[in-house]
Coordinates of C-alpha atoms and ligand atoms in Angstrom, one line a residue:
X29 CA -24.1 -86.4 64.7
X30 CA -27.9 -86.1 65.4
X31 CA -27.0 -86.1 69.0
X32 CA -25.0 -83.2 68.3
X33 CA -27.3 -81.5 66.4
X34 CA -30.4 -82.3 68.8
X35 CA -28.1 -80.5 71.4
X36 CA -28.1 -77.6 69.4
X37 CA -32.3 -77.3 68.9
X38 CA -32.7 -77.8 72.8
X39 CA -30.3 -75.5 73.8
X40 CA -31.2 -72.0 71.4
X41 CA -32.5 -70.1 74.3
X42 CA -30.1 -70.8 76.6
X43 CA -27.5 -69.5 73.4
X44 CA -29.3 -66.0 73.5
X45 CA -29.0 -65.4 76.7
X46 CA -25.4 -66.1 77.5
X47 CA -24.4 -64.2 74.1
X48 CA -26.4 -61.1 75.3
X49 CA -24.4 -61.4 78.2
X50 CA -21.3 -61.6 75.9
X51 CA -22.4 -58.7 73.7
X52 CA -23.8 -56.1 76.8
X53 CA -19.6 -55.7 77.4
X54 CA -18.5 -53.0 75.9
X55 CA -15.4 -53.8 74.3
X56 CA -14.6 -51.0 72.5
X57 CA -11.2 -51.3 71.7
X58 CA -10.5 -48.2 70.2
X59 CA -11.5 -46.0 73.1
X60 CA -9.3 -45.5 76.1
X61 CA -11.8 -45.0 78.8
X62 CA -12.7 -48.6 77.5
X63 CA -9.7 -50.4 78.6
X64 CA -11.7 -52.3 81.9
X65 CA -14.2 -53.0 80.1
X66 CA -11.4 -54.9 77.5
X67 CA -10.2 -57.3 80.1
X68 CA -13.6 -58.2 81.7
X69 CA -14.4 -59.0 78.1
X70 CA -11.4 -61.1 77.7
X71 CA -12.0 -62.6 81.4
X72 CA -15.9 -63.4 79.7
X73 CA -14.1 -65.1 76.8
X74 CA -11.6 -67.2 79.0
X75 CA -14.2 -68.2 81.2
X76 CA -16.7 -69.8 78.2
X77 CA -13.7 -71.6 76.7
X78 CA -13.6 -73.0 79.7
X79 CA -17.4 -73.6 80.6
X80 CA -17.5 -75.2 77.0
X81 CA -15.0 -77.5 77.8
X82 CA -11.6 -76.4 76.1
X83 CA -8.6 -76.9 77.9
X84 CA -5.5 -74.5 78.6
X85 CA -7.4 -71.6 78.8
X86 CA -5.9 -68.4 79.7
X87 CA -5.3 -64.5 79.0
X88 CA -1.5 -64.6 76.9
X89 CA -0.7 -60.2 77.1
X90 CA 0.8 -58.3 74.8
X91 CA 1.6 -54.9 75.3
X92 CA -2.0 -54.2 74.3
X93 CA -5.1 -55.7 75.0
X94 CA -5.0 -59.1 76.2
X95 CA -5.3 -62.5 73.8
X96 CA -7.5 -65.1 75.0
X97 CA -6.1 -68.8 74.4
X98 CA -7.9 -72.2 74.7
X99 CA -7.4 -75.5 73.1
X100 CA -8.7 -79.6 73.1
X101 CA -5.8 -81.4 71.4
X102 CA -7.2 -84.9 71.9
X103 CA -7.8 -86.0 68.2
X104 CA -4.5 -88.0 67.7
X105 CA -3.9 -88.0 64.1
X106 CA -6.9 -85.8 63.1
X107 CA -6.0 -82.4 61.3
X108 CA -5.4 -79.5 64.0
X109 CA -8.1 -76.3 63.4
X110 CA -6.8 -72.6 64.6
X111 CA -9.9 -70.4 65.2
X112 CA -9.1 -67.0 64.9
X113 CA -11.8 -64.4 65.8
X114 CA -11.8 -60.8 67.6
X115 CA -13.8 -59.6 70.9
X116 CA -13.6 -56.1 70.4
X117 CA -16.0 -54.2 68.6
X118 CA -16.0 -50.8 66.9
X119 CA -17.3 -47.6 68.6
X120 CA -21.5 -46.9 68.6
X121 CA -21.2 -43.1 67.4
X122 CA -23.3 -41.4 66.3
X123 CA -25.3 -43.2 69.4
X124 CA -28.5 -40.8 68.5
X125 CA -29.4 -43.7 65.3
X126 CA -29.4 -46.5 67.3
X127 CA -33.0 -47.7 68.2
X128 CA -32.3 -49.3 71.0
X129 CA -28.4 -48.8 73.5
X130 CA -25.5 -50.7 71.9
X131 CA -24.6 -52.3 74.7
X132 CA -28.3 -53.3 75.5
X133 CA -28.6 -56.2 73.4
X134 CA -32.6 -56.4 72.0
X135 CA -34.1 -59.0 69.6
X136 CA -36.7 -57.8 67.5
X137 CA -38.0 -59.3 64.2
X138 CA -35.7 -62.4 64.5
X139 CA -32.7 -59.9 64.7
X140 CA -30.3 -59.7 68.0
X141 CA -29.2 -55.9 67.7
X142 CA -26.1 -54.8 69.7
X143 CA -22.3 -53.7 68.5
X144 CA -20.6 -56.9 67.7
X145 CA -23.7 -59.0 67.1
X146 CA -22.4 -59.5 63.7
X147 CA -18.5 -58.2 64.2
X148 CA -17.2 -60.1 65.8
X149 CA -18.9 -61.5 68.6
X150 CA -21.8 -63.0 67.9
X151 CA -19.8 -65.6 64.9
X152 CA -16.7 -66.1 68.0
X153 CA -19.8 -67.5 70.1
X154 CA -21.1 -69.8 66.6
X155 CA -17.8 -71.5 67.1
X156 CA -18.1 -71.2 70.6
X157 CA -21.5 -73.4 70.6
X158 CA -20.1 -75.9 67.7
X159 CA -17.6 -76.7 69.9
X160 CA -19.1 -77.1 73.0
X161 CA -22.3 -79.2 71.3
X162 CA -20.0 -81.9 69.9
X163 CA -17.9 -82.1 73.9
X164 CA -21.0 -82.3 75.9
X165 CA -22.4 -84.7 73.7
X166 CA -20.0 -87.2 72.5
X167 CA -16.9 -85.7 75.2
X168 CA -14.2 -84.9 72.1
X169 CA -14.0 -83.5 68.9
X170 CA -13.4 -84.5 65.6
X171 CA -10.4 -82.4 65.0
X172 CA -7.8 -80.9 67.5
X173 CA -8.7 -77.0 68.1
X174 CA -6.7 -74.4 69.0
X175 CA -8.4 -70.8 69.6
X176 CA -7.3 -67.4 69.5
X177 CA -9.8 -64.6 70.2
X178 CA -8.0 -60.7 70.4
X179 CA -8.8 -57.7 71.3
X180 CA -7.3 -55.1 68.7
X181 CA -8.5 -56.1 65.3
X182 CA -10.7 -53.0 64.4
X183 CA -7.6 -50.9 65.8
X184 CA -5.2 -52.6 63.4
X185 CA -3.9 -56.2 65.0
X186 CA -1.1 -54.1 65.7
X187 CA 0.5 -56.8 68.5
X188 CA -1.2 -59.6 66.8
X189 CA 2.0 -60.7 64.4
X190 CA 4.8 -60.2 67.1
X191 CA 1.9 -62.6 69.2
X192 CA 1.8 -65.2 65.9
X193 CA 5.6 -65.1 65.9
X194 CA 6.5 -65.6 69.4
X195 CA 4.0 -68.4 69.9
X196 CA 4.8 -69.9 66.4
X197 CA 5.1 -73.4 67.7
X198 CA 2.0 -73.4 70.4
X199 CA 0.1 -72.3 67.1
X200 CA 1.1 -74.8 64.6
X201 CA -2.0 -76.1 62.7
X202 CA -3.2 -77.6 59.4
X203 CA -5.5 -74.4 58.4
X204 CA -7.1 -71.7 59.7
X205 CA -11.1 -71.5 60.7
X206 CA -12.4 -67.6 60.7
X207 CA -15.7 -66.3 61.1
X208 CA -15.6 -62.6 60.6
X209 CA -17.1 -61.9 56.9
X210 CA -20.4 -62.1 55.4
X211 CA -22.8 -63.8 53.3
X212 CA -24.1 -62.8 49.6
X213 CA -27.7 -62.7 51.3
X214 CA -30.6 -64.2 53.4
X215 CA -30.8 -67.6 51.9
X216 CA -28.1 -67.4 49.5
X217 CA -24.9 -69.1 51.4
X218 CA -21.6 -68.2 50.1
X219 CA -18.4 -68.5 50.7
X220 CA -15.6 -66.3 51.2
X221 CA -12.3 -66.3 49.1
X222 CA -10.8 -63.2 49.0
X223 CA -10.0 -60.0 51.2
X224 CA -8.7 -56.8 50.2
X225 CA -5.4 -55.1 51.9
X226 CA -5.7 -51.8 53.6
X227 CA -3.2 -49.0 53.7
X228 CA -4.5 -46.3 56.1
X229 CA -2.8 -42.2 56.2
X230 CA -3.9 -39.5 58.5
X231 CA -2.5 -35.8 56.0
X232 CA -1.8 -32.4 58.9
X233 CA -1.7 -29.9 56.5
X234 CA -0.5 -26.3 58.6
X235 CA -1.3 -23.0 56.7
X236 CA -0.5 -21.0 59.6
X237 CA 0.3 -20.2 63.3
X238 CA -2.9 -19.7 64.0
X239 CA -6.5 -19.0 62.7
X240 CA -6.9 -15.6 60.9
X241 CA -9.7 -12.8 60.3
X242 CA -10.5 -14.2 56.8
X243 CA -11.0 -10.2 56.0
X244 CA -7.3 -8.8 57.6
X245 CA -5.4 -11.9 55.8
X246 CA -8.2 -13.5 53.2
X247 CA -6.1 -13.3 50.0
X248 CA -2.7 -13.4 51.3
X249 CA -2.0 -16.9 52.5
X250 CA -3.0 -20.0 51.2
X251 CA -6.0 -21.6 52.8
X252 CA -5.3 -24.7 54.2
X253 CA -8.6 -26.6 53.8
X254 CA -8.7 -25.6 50.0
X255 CA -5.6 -26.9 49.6
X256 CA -6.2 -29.9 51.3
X257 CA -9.6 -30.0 48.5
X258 CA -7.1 -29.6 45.9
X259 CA -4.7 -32.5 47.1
X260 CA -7.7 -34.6 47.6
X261 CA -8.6 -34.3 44.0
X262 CA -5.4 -35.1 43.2
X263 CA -5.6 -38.7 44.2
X264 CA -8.6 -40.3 41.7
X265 CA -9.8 -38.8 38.3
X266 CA -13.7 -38.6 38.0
X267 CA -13.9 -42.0 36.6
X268 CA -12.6 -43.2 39.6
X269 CA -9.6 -44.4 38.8
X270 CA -6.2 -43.2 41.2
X271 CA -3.6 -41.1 40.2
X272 CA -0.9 -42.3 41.9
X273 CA 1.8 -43.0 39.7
X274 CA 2.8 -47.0 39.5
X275 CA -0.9 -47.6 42.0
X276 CA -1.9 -50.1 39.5
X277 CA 1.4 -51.9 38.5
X278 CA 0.8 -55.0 40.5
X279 CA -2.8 -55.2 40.4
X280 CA -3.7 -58.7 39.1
X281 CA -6.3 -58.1 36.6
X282 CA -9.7 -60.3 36.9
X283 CA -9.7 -62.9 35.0
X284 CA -12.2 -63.6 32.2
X285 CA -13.5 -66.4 34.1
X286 CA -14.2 -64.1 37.3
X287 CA -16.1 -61.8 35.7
X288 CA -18.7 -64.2 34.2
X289 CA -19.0 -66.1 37.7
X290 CA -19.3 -62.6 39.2
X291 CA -22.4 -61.9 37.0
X292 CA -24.2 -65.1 37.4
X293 CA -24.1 -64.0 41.2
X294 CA -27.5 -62.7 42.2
X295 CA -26.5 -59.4 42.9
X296 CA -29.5 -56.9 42.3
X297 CA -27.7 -53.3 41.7
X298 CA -31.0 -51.4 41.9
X299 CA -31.7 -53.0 45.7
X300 CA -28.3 -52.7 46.6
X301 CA -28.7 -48.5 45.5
X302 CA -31.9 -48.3 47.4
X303 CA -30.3 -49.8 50.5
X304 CA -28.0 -47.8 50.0
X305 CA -29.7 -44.8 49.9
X306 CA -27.3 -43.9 47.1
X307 CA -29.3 -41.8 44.5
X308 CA -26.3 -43.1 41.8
X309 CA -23.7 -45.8 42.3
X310 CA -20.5 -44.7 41.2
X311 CA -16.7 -46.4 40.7
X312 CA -14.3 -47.6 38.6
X313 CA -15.1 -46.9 34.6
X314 CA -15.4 -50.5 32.9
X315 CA -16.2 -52.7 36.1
X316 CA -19.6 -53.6 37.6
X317 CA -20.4 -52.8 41.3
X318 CA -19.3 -56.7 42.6
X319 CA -16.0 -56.0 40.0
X320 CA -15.8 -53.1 41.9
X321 CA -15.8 -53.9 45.8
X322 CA -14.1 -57.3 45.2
X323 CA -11.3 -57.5 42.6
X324 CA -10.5 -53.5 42.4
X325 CA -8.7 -51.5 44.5
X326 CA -9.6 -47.9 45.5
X327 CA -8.7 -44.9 47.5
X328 CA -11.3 -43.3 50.1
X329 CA -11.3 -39.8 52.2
X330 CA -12.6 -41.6 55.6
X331 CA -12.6 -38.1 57.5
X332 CA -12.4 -34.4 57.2
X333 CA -11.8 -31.6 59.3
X334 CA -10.5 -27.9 58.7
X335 CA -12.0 -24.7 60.4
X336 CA -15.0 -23.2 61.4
X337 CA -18.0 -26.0 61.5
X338 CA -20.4 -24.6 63.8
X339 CA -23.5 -23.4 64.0
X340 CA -23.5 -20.0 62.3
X341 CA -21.1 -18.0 60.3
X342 CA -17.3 -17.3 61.0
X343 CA -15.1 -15.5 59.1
X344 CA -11.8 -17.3 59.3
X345 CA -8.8 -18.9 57.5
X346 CA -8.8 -22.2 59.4
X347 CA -4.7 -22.6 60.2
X348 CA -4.9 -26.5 60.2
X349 CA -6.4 -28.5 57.9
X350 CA -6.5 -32.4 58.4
X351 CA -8.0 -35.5 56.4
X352 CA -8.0 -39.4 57.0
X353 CA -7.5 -41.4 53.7
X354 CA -7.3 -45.1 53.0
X355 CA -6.5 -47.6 50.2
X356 CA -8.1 -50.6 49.9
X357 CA -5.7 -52.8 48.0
X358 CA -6.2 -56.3 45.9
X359 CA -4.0 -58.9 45.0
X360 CA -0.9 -58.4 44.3
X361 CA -0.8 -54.9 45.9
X362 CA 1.9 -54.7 48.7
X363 CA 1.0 -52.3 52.0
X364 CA 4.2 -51.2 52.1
X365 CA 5.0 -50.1 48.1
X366 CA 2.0 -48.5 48.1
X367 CA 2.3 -46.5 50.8
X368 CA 5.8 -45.3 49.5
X369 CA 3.7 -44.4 46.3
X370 CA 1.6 -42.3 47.8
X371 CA 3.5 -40.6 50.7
X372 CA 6.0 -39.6 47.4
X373 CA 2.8 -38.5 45.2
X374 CA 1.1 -36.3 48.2
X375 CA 4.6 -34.6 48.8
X376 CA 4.6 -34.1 44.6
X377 CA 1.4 -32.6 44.8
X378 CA 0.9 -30.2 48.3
X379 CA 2.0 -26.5 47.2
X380 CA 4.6 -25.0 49.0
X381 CA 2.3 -22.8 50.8
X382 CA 1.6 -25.0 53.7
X383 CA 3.4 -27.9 56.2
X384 CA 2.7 -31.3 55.3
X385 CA 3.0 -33.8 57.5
X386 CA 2.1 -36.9 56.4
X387 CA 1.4 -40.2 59.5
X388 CA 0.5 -43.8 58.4
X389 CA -1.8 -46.0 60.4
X390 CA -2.7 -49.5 60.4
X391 CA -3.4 -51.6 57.4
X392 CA -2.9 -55.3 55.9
X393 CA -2.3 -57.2 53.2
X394 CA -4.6 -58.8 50.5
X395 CA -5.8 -62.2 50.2
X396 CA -7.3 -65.1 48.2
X397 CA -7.8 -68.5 48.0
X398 CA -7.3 -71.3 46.0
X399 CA -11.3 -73.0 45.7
X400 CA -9.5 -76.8 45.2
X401 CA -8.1 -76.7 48.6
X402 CA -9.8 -79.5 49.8
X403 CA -10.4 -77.9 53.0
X404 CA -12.5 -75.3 51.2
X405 CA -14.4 -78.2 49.7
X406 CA -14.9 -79.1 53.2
X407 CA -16.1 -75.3 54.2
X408 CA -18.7 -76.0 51.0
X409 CA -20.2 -79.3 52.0
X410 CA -20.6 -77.7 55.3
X411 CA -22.5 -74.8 54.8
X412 CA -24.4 -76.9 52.3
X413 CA -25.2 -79.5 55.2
X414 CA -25.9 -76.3 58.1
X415 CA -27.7 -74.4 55.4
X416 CA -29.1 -76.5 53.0
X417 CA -27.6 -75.3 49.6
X418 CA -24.4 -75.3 48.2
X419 CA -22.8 -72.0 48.7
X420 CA -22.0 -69.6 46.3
X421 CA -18.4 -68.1 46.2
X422 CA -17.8 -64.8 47.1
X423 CA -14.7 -62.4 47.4
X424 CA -15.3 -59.5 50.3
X425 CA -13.9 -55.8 49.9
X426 CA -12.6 -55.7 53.9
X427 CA -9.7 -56.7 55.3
X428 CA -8.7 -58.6 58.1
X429 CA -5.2 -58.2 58.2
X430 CA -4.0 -61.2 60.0
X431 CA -4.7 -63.7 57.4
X432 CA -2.2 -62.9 55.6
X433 CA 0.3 -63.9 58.6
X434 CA -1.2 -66.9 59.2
X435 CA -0.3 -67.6 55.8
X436 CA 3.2 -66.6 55.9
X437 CA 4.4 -67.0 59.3
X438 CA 2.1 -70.6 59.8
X439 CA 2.3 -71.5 56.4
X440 CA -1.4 -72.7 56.6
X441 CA -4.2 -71.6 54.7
X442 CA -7.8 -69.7 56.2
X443 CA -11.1 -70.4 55.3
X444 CA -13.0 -67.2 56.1
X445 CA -16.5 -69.5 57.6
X446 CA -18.4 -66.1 57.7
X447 CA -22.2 -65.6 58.2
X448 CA -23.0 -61.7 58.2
X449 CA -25.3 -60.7 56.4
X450 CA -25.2 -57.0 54.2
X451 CA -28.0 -55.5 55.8
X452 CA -25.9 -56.4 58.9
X453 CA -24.9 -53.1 59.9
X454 CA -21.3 -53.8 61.1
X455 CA -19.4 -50.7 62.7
X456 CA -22.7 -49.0 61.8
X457 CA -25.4 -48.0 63.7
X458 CA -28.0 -50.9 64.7
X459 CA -25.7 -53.5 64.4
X460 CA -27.6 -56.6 64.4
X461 CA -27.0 -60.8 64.2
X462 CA -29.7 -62.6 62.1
X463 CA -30.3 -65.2 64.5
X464 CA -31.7 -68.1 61.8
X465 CA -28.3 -67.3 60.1
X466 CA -26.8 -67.5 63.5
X467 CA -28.3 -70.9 64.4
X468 CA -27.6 -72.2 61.2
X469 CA -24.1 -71.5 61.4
X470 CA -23.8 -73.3 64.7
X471 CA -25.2 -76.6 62.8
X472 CA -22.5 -75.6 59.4
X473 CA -19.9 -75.5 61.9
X474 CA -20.7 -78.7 64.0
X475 CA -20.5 -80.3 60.2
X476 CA -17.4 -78.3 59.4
X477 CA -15.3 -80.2 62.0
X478 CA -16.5 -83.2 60.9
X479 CA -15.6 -81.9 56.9
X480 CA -11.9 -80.9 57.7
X481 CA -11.5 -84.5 59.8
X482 CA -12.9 -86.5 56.8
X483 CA -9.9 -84.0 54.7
X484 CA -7.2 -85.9 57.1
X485 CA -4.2 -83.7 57.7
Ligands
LIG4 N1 -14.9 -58.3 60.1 C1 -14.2 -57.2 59.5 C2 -13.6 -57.5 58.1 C3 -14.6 -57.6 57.0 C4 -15.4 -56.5 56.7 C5 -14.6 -58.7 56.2 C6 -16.3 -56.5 55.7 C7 -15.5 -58.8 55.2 C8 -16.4 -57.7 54.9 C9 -13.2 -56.6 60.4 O1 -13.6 -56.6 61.7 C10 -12.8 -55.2 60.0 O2 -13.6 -54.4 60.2 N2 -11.6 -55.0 59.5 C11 -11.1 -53.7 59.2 C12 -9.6 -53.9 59.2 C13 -8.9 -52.7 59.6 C14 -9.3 -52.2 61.0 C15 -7.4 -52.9 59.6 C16 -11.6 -53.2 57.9 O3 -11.8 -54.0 56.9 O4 -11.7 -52.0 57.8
LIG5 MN1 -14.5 -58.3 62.3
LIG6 MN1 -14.9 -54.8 62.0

């Protein structure tokens, strides 16, 4: 293992540059005048599998954006690792905050900034350097590998489950590896053991043909955009909890013995405020902020628009009024009850007055866990070894949808191996990698491989 690890320490500069390279694509899956710059990512991807030394590498297509495949299946009898990770990132706006272009990746103060440093890229390329440290030293691994990196997870995964399910048997494994979450903090290494689900609505409501003189017709039709307020405020009471009847019936509630880890966490609320820039935190009545973002579920506005929002005055009755909405959703919330829930409770509660129409997006399922799965053992003694202290554990309020399929179409567990950070900035402006998290996460995985071997199959 030292040899491994000395590879590591003599190679860091030769790291930055080639994931500066990786990052300065912009991959932005979500845009359409992005979809070159998609499969020249992909193409990058494909060719460092292969320049790290992993074998059957190639682009599989689905009807969207390209998966990129690779494997080294030369560790008769060891356990077989998939690696799941994304190379598309989320889009820069507003591009006026960023200090320095997006696509332009800059280190300053220790810190790589550039979309994707953090999501997803820069912890695709920890693996990326794990792996190829332990084959150009020692010319194997410890454990087979399989890897699949896409290109649609911050638009969804929507062709990522017919993908799992057509290649079910090319993807058989023992567990899941994914570095795509965060840590608790700078020196505090955790570990992640829960996700929440998503469900995600865009609501068109229609007041009118078109927009009217606010004078001629103000007082005769309903307004579209108060109405849309009013539905709004329909949805969660002012202690924050949602109104949608039968929301919570399959929440599981924290248990006892959550709560009191979750407080011995060091989570400081009044830092975590001023970050912010919050002048009050606000949620749920009767949980703490960690209770909160972890083991509750919520419902968000995401994006508003309705009328006149330029500079000036203009006296109109805007004809369309539109908002995004999403739930985040916790064990043992399902995507798809929930969403029946609410497209029946926003139908309830729109007046009469104006057209609904009501579209659901993307979302995912929740997910936890168990901490006695040996491999998550393994995970621990890992990122104690790469890190050097034993990790903390940690549940995270995003989602990554896929998990949950790996679980039920695989029938293997994931441990979520992440090392953001929540000063991070993911699919914010100044995105940025902490490169001494970075480089020890290259070392936590190197030992990882070794962990999950020692576990046996
Ligand atoms: N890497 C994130 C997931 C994540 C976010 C994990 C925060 C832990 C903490 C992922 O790329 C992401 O952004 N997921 C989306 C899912 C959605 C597009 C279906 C999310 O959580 O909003
Ligand atoms: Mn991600
Ligand atoms: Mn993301």
């Amino acid at each position: 293992m030292d040899a491994v690890i000395d590879f590591i320490q003599t190679h860091r500069d030769r790291y930055l540059e080639e994931l500066k390279t990786f990052l300065a694509i912009p991959s932005v899956s979500a845009l359409p005048e992005h979809a070159a710059d998609m499969r020249r990512c992909a193409e990058w991807t494909a060719d460092e599998m292969r320049r790290i030394g992993l074998e059957n590498v190639r682009l599989i297509e689905t009807p969207g954006n390209p998966v990129v495949y690779g494997d080294w299946l030369h560790a008769a009898g060891a356990p077989t690792a998939l690696f799941y990770g994304h190379y598309d990132v989320q889009p820069v706006d507003p591009i006026g905050l960023w200090t320095s272009p997006p696509f332009e990746p800059a280190v300053r103060d220790g810190e790589l900034y550039a979309r994707g440093a953090e999501d997803d890229k820069g912890q695709v390329f920890m693996h990326f350097k794990a792996l190829e440290a332990h084959l150009k030293q020692t010319g194997r691994l410890p454990i087979n590998a399989k890897l699949i990196v896409e290109g649609e997870e911050e638009v969804g995964s929507v062709h990522l489950d017919d993908f799992i399910r057509q290649h079910r048997q090319e993807l058989a494994a023992d567990l899941v590896v994914i570095s795509d979450t965060g840590m608790i903090d700078r020196n505090v290494p955790s570990l992640c053991y829960g996700l929440r689900g998503l469900v995600y609505f865009q609501i068109d409501l229609r007041g009118t043909k078109s927009d009217l003189h606010s004078g001629s017709f103000g007082g005769a039709v309903a307004n579209p955009a108060f109405v849309l307020a009013q539905v709004l405020t329909q949805m969660k009471d002012r202690g924050g909890h949602v109104k949608i009847p039968g929301f919570y019936d399959d929440v599981r509630p924290l248990t006892e013995q959550e709560r009191q880890e979750f407080k011995r966490l060091p989570f400081n609320e009044t830092r975590y405020k001023k970050e912010l820039g919050a002048p009050r935190l606000h949620g749920e009545t009767g949980y703490s902020t960690l209770e909160r973002v972890w083991g509750r579920p919520t419902f968000e506005v995401n994006g508003l628009v309705s009328g006149f929002t330029g500079e000036g005055a203009k006296t109109v009755i805007p004809a369309l009024a539109m908002a995004k909405v999403s739930m985040r959703l916790v064990p043992n919330q399902d995507p798809d009850t929930i969403a029946s829930l609410f497209e029946a409770y926003v139908k309830k509660v729109t007046p009469k007055t104006v057209a609904l129409k009501v579209t659901r997006m993307h979302g995912g399922k929740p997910w936890m866990v168990e901490l006695t799965n040996p491999y998550v053992q393994a995970a621990g003694t890992a990122i104690e070894k790469g890190f050097g202290k034993r990790p903390l554990f940690a549940r995270e309020g995003g989602s990554i949808p896929v998990v949950s399929t790996f679980q039920e179409e695989l029938g293997v567990p994931s441990l979520l191996f992440g090392i953001g950070l929540p000063d991070g900035n993911a699919h914010a402006p100044n995105e940025k990698l902490d490169l001494g998290n970075f480089y020890n996460g290259v070392i936590a995985s190197v030992y990882l491989y070794e962990e999950i071997a020692k576990v046996g199959r």
